[in-house]
Coordinates of C-alpha atoms in Angstrom, one line a residue:
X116 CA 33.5 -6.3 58.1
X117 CA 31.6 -6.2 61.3
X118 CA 31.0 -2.2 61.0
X119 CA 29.8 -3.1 57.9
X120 CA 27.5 -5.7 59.1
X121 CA 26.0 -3.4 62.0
X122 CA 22.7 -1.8 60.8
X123 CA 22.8 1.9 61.3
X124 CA 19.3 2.1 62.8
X125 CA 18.5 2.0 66.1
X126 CA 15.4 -0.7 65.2
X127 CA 18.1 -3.1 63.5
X128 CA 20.3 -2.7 66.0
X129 CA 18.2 -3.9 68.5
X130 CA 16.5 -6.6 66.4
X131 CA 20.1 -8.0 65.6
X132 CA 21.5 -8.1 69.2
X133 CA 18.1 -9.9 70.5
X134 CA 17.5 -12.3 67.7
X135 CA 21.7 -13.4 68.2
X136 CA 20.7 -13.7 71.7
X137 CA 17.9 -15.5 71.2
X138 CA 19.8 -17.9 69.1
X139 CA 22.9 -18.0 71.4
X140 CA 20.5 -19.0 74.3
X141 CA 18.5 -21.2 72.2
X142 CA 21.9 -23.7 70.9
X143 CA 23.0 -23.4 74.5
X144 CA 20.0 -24.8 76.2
X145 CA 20.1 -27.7 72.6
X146 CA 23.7 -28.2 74.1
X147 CA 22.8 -28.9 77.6
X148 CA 19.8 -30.4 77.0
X149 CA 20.9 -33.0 74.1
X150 CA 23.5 -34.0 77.0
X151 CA 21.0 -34.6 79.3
X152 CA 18.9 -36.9 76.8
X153 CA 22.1 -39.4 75.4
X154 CA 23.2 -39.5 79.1
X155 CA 19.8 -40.2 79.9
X156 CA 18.9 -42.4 77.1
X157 CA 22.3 -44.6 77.8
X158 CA 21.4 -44.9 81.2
X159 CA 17.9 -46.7 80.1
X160 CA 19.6 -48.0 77.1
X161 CA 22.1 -50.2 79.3
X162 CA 18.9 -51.0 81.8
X163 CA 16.8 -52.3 78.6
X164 CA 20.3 -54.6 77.5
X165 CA 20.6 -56.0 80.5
X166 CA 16.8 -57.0 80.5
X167 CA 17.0 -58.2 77.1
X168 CA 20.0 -60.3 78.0
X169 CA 18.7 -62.3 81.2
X170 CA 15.2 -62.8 79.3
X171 CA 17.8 -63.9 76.2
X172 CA 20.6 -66.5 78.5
X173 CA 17.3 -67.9 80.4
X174 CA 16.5 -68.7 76.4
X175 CA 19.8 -70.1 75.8
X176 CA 19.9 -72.6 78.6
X177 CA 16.2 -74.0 77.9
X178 CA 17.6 -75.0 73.9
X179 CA 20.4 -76.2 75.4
X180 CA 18.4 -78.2 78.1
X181 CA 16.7 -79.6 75.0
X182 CA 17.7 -82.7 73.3
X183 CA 18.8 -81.7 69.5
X184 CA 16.1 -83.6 67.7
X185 CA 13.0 -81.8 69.8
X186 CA 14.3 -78.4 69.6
X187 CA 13.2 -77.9 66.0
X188 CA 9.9 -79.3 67.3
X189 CA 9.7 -77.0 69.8
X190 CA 10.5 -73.8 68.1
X191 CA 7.8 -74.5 65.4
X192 CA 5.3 -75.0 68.1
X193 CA 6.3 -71.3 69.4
X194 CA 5.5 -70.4 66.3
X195 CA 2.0 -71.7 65.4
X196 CA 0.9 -70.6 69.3
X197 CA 1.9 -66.8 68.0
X198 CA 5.7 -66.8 69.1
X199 CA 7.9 -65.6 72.4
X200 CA 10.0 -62.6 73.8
X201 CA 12.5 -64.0 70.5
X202 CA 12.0 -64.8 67.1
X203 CA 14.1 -68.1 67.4
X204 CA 16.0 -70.2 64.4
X205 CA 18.7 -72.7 64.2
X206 CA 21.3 -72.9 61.5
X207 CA 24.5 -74.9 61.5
X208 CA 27.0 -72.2 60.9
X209 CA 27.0 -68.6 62.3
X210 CA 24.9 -65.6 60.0
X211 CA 26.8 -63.0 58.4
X212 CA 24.4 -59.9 59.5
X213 CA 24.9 -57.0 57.8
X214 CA 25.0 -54.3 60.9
X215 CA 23.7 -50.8 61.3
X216 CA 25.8 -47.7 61.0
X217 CA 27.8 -47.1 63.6
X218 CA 26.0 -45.3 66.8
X219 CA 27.1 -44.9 70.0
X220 CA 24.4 -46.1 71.8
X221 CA 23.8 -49.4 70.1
X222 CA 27.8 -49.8 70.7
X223 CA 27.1 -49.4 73.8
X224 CA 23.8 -51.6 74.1
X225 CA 25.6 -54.4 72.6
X226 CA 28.7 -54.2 75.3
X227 CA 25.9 -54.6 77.8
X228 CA 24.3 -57.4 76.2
X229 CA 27.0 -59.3 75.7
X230 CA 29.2 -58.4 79.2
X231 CA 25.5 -59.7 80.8
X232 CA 25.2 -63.0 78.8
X233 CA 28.8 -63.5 79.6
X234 CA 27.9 -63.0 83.9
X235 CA 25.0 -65.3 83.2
X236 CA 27.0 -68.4 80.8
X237 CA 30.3 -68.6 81.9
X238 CA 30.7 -71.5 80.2
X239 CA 29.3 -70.9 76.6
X240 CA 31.7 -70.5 74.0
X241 CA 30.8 -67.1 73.0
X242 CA 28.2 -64.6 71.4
X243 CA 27.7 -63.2 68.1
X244 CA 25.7 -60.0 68.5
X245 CA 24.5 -57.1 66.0
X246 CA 22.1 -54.8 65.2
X247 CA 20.4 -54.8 62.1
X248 CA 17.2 -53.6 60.0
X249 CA 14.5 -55.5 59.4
X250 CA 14.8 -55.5 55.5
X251 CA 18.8 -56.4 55.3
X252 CA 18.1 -59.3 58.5
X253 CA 19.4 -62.8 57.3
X254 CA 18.0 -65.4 59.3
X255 CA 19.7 -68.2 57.4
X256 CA 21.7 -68.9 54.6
X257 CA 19.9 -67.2 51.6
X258 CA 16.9 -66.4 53.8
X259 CA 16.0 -62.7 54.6
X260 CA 13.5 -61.9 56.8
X261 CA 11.0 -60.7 54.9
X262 CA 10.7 -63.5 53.0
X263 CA 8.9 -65.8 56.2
X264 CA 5.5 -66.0 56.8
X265 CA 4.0 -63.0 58.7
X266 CA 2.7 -65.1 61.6
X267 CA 5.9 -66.2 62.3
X268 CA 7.5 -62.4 63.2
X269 CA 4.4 -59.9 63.3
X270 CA 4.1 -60.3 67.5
X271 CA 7.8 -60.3 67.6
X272 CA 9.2 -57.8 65.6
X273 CA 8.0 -54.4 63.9
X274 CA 8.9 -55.1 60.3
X275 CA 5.9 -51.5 59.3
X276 CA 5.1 -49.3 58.8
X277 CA 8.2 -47.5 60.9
X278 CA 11.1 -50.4 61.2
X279 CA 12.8 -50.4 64.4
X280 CA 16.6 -51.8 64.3
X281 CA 16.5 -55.6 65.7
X282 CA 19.1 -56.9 68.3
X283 CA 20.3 -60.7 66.5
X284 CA 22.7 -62.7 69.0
X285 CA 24.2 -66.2 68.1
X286 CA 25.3 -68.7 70.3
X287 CA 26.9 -72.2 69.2
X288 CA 24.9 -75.0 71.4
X289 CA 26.9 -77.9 70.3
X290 CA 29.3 -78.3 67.2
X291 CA 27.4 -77.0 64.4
X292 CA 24.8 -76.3 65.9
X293 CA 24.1 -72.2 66.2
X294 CA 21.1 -70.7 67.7
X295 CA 20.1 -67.7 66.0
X296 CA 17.4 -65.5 67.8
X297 CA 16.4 -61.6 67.3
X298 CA 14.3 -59.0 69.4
X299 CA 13.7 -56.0 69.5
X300 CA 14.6 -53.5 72.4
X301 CA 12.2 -52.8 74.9
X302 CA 11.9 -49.3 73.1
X303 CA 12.1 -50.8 69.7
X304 CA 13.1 -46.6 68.4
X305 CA 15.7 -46.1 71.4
X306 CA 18.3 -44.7 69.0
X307 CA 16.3 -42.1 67.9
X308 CA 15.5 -41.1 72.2
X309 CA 18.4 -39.3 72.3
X310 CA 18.9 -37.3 69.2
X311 CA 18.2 -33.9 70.2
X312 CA 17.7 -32.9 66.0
X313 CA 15.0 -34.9 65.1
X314 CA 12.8 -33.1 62.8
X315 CA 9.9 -32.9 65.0
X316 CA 11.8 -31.4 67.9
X317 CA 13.4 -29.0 65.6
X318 CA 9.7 -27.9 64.0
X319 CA 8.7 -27.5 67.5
X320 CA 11.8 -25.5 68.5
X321 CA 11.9 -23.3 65.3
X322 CA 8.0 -22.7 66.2
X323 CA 8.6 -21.4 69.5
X324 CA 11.8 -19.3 68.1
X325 CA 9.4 -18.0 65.5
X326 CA 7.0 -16.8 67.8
X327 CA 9.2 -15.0 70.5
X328 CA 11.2 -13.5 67.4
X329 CA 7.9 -12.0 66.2
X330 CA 7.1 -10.7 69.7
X331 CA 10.4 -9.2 70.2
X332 CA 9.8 -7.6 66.4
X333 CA 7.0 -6.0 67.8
X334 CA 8.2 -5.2 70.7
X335 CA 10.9 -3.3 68.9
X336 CA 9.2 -1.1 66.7
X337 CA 6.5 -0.1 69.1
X338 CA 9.6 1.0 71.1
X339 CA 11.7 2.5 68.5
X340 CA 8.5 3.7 66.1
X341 CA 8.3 7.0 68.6
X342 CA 11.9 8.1 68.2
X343 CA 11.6 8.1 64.7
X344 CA 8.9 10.5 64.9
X345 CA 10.8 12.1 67.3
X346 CA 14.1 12.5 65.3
X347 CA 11.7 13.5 62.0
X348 CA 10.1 16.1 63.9
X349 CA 13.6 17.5 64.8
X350 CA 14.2 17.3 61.2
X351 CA 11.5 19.2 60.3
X352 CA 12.0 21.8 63.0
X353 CA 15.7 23.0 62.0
X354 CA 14.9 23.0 58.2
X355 CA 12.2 25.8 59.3
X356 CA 8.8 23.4 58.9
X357 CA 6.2 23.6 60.8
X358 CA 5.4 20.1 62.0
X359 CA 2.3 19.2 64.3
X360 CA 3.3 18.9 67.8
X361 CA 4.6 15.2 68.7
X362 CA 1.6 12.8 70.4
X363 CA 2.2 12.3 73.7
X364 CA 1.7 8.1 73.9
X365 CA 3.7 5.6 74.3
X366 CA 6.0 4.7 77.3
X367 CA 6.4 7.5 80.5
X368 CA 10.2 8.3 78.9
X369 CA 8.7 9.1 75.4
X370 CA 6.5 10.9 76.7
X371 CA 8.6 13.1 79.1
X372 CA 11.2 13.3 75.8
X373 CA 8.0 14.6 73.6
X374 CA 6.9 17.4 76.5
X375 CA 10.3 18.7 76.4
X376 CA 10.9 19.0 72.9
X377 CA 8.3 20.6 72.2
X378 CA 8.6 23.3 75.2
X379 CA 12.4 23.3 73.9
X380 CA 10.8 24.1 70.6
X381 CA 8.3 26.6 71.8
X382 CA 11.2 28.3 73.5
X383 CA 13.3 28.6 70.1
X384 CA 10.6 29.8 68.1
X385 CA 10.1 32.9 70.6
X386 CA 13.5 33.1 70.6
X387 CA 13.3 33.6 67.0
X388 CA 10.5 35.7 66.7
X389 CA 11.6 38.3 69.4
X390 CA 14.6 38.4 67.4
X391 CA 12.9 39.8 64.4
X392 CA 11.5 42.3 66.4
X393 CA 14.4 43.0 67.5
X394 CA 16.0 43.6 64.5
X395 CA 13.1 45.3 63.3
X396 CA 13.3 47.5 66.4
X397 CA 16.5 48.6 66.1
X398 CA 16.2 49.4 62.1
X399 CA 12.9 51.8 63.3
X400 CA 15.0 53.1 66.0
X401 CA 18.3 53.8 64.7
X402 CA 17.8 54.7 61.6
X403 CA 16.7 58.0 62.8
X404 CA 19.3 59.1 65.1
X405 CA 21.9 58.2 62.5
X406 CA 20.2 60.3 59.7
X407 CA 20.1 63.2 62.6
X408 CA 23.8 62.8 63.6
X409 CA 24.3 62.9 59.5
X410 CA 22.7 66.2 59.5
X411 CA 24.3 67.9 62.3
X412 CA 27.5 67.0 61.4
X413 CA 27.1 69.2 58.4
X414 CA 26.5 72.3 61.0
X415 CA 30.2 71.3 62.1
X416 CA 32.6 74.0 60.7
X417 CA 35.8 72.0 61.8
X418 CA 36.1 70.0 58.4
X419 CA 38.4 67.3 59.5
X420 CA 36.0 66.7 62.9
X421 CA 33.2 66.5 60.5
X422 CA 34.8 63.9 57.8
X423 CA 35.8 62.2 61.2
X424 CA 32.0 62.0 62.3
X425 CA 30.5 61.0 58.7
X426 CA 33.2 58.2 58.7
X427 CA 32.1 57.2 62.1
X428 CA 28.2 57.3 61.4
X429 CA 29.0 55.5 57.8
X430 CA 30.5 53.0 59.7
X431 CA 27.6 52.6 62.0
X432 CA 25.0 52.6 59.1
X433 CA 27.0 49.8 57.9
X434 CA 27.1 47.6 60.7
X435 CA 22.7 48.6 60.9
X436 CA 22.4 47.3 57.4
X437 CA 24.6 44.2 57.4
X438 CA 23.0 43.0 61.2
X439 CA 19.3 43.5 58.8
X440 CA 20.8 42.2 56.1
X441 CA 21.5 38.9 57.9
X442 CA 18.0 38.3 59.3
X443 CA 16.3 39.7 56.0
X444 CA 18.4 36.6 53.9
X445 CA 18.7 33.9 56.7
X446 CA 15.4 34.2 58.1
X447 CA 13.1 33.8 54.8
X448 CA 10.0 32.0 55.2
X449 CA 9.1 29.6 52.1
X450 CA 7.2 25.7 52.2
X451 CA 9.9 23.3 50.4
X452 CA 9.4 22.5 46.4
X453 CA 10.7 20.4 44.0
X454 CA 13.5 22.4 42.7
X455 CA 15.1 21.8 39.4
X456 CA 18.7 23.3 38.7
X457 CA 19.1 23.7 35.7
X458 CA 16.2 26.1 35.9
X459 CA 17.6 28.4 39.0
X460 CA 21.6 28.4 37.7
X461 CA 20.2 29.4 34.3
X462 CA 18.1 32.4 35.5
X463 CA 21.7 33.3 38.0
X464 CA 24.1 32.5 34.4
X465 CA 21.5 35.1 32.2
X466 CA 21.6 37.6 34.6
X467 CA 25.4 37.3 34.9
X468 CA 25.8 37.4 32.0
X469 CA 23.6 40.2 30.7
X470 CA 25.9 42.2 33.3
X471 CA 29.1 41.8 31.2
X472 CA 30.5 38.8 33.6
X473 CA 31.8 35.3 32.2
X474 CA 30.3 32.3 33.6
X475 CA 30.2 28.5 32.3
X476 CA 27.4 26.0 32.8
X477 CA 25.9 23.2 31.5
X478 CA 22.2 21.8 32.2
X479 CA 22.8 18.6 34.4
X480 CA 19.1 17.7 34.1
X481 CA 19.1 17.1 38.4
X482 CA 16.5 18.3 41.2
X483 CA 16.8 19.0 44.7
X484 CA 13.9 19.7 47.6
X485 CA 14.6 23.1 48.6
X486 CA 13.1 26.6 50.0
X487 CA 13.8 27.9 46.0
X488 CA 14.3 31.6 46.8
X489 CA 16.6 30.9 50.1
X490 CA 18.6 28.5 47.8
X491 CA 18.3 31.2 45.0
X492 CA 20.0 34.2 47.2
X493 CA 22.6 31.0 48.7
X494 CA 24.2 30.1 45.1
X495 CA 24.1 33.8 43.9
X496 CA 26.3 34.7 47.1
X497 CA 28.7 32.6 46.0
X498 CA 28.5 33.4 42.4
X499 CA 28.9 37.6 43.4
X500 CA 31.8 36.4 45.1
X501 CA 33.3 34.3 42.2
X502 CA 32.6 37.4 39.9
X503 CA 34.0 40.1 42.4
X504 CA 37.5 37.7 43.0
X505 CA 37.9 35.6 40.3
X506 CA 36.3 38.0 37.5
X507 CA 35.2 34.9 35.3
X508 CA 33.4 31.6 37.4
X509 CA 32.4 27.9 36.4
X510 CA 29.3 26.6 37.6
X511 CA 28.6 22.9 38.1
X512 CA 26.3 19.9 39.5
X513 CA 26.7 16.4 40.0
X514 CA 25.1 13.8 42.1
X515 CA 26.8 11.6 44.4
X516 CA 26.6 9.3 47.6
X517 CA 23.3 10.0 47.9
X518 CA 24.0 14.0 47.8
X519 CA 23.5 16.3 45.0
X520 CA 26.9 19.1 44.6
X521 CA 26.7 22.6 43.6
X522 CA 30.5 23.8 42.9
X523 CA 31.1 27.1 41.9
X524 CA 34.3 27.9 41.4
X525 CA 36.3 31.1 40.9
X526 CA 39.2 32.3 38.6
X527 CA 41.0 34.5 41.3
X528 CA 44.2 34.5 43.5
X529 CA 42.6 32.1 45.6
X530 CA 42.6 32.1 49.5
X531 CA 45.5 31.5 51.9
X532 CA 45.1 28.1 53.2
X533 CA 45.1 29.1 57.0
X534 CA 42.5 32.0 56.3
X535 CA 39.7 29.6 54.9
X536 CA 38.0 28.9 58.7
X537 CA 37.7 32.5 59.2
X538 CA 35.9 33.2 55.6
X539 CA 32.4 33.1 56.9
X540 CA 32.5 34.9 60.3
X541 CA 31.0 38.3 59.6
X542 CA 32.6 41.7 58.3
X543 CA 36.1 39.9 57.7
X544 CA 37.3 40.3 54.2
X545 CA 40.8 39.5 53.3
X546 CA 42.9 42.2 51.8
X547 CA 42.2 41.4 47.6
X548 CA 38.6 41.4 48.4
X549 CA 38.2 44.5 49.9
X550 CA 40.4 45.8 46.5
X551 CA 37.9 45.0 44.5
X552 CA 34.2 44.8 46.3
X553 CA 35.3 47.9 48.8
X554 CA 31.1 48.1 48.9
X555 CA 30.6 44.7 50.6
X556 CA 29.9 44.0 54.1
X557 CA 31.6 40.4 54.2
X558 CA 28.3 38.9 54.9
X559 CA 27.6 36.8 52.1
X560 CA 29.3 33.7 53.1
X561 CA 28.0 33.3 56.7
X562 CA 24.4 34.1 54.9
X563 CA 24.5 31.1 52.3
X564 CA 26.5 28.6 54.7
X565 CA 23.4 29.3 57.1
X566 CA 20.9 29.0 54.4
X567 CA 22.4 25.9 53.0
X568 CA 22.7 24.2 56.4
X569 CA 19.0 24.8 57.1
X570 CA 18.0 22.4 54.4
X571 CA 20.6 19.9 56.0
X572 CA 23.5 20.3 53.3
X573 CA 27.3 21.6 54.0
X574 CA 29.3 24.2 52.2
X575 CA 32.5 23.2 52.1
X576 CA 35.3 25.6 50.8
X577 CA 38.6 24.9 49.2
X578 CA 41.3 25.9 47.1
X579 CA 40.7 24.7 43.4
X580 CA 43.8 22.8 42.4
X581 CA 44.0 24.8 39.2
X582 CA 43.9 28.2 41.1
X583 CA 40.9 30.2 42.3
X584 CA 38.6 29.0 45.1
X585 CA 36.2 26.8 45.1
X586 CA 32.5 26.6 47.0
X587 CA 31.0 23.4 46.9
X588 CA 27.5 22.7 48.4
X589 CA 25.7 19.1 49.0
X590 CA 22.4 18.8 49.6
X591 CA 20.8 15.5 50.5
X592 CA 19.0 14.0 47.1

């Protein structure tokens, strides 16, 4: 599955490994840093509780300092002058509160809270704290808190437009008599300090991940755009196109790579040409001499030394033609076209045919991009071959895995299966062929393997499970 997954390309390859990396590095620094914040945030959390807790036991001993019939009177005096550090109330049983979710940190706040009040009033009977929003906060029976007059909480507690979570702690002052009083935290949104995926800290994150994955985009393809020129021009260059030399920008290693393909390919194509000279040297040159030898070997008046001397100069006029022969089929210089089969198998099945031969076809309606006379001389190789063996041949095309097959496929004897590799290295010709093509130069099959390999295809040969061999050619779509 992960082969699968891995892009091909050198461009998504790269993209893939730095955009996981980017990722891996970004949820590792979250990690540290979200660690950082809660044990940061607990640390001024606790700080914060204890504050809260002295301001709210220096509360709890003035009430209780307070003779019961004056401390009603003196909490609705706090109120008209605008209110204190707590929104005070008294009640004659304990409030059921209905508490915020469960969070660490107010866990943790409330501990503090109440292990402080506890160091402060040994002696009080206990504490009843919790944490709860504004618009479930019961401050007596059957009276919510949003139900009081706004002067009474508006200093004291944020009720909009963003509620903050409000600390409530109960205290019994005499037999039932309970004094109820809620704050908020000095960071009234303390919860929310240490959550590391808060929306606006993931927009600003995913921002900043956006923008160095875009630079690292960019910085990708300007690096990877000049080998795919690169690799297109070496593309173009072994199917025999003439592409315009490389530009030599980009980065001091592209640009070394570009110089030295293209003196590479300078080299090749003299190499090439002073081949055909070559060739066309040697057909000037010994042409002649043979034809001479020919003739003076019919001075000879020994006539087994002079059928021993036409033998040996037939030989050599052979091997002269088959070498020409070679570079006069491989070497043939056309500009790709748009080739449609159906069209150049039925001009190679007529003419077949017209010579007395059996061969099957049927149109397949497919196109290929091809030299069309190169391809032309490739497929009728292999169909004089499937005529001269196999007497009778089958022609036919298909398309698949992004490859369009030529098979044509013989009705002979068929080939041994160890003599197949040797089949197109030149002048060998196993012992039926020679019965019945004793003209041929074995030639034919090195000539349309090199032909078809120049337009980036394979022949591929193998023994047809029904008998008689078969010569299969792909060729990209």
């Amino acid at each position: 599955m992960l082969r699968r997954l891995w892009p091909a390309s050198l461009l998504g390859r790269l993209t893939l490994v730095m955009v996981a990396g980017l990722l891996v590095t970004q949820l590792a620094a979250n990690a540290i840093w979200s660690a950082q914040l809660r044990a940061k945030s607990r640390v001024e959390a606790e700080s914060a509780a204890q504050y809260v807790a002295h301001s709210a036991s220096a509360a709890i001993r003035f009430f209780r300092s307070l003779p019961p019939s004056y401390r009603a009177l003196v909490i609705q005096q706090m109120r008209e002058m605008g209110g204190t550090r707590f929104f005070v109330n008294l009640n004659h049983a304990c409030v059921d509160v209905r508490q915020i979710a469960a969070h660490p940190l107010a866990d943790s706040v409330k501990a503090t809270v109440g292990a402080t009040l506890k160091g402060d009033l040994p002696h009080s009977p206990g504490f009843r704290l919790a944490f709860a929003w504004p618009d479930e906060l019961t401050v007596s029976d059957g009276v919510r808190l949003g139900e009081l007059p706004d002067a009474w909480v508006q200093h004291i507690l944020l009720l909009q437009p963003d509620p903050a979570p409000i600390l409530v702690i109960q205290t019994e002052l005499e037999p039932g008599n309970w004094l109820y009083m809620a704050a908020l935290m000095p960071n009234p949104y303390f919860l929310n300090a240490n959550d590391p995926w808060a929306w606006d800290r993931l927009a600003l994150q995913g921002l900043s991940l956006a923008a160095v994955l875009l630079l690292c985009l960019l910085v990708v393809r300007w690096i990877t755009r000049p080998l795919a020129a690169l690799s297109d021009a070496a593309a173009s260059f072994g199917q025999g196109d003439h592409a315009p030399p490389l530009p030599e920008t980009g980065s001091r290693e592209f640009i070394n790579t570009a110089r030295a393909f293209s003196a590479m390919r300078e080299r090749i194509q003299r190499y090439i040409e002073d081949r055909e000279r070559l060739f066309i040297s040697i057909s000037h040159d010994l042409r002649t001499p043979i034809t001479r030898l020919k003739l003076r070997s019919e001075l000879l008046d020994d006539e087994a030394l002079r059928n021993e001397f036409e033998e040996d100069l037939d030989e050599l006029d052979m091997m002269v033609k088959g070498a020409l022969q070679c570079v006069k089929d491989s070497d043939i210089h056309e500009n790709p076209a748009e080739v449609k089969l159906d069209t150049l198998l039925g001009r190679l099945v007529r003419s077949a045919r017209l010579a007395g031969h059996e061969v099957g076809y049927a149109d397949s309606g497919l196109s290929v991009r091809a030299k069309p006379l190169a391809l032309k001389r490739a497929i009728g190789n292999l169909l004089d071959n499937a005529l001269y063996y196999g007497k009778r041949a089958e022609i036919s095309t298909g398309s698949e895995n992004g490859a369009v097959t030529i098979a044509v496929r013989d009705h002979g004897p068929g080939v041994p299966e160890e003599a197949l590799a040797s089949l197109f290295d030149p002048y060998v010709r196993l012992e039926h062929g020679r019965d019945q093509n004793d003209g041929g130069l074995g030639l034919g099959l090195g000539i349309a393997r090199g032909v078809i390999e120049a337009h980036g295809g394979r022949l591929i040969l193998e023994n047809h499970p029904e008998g008689g061999l078969n010569a299969t050619i792909r060729l990209p779509a």
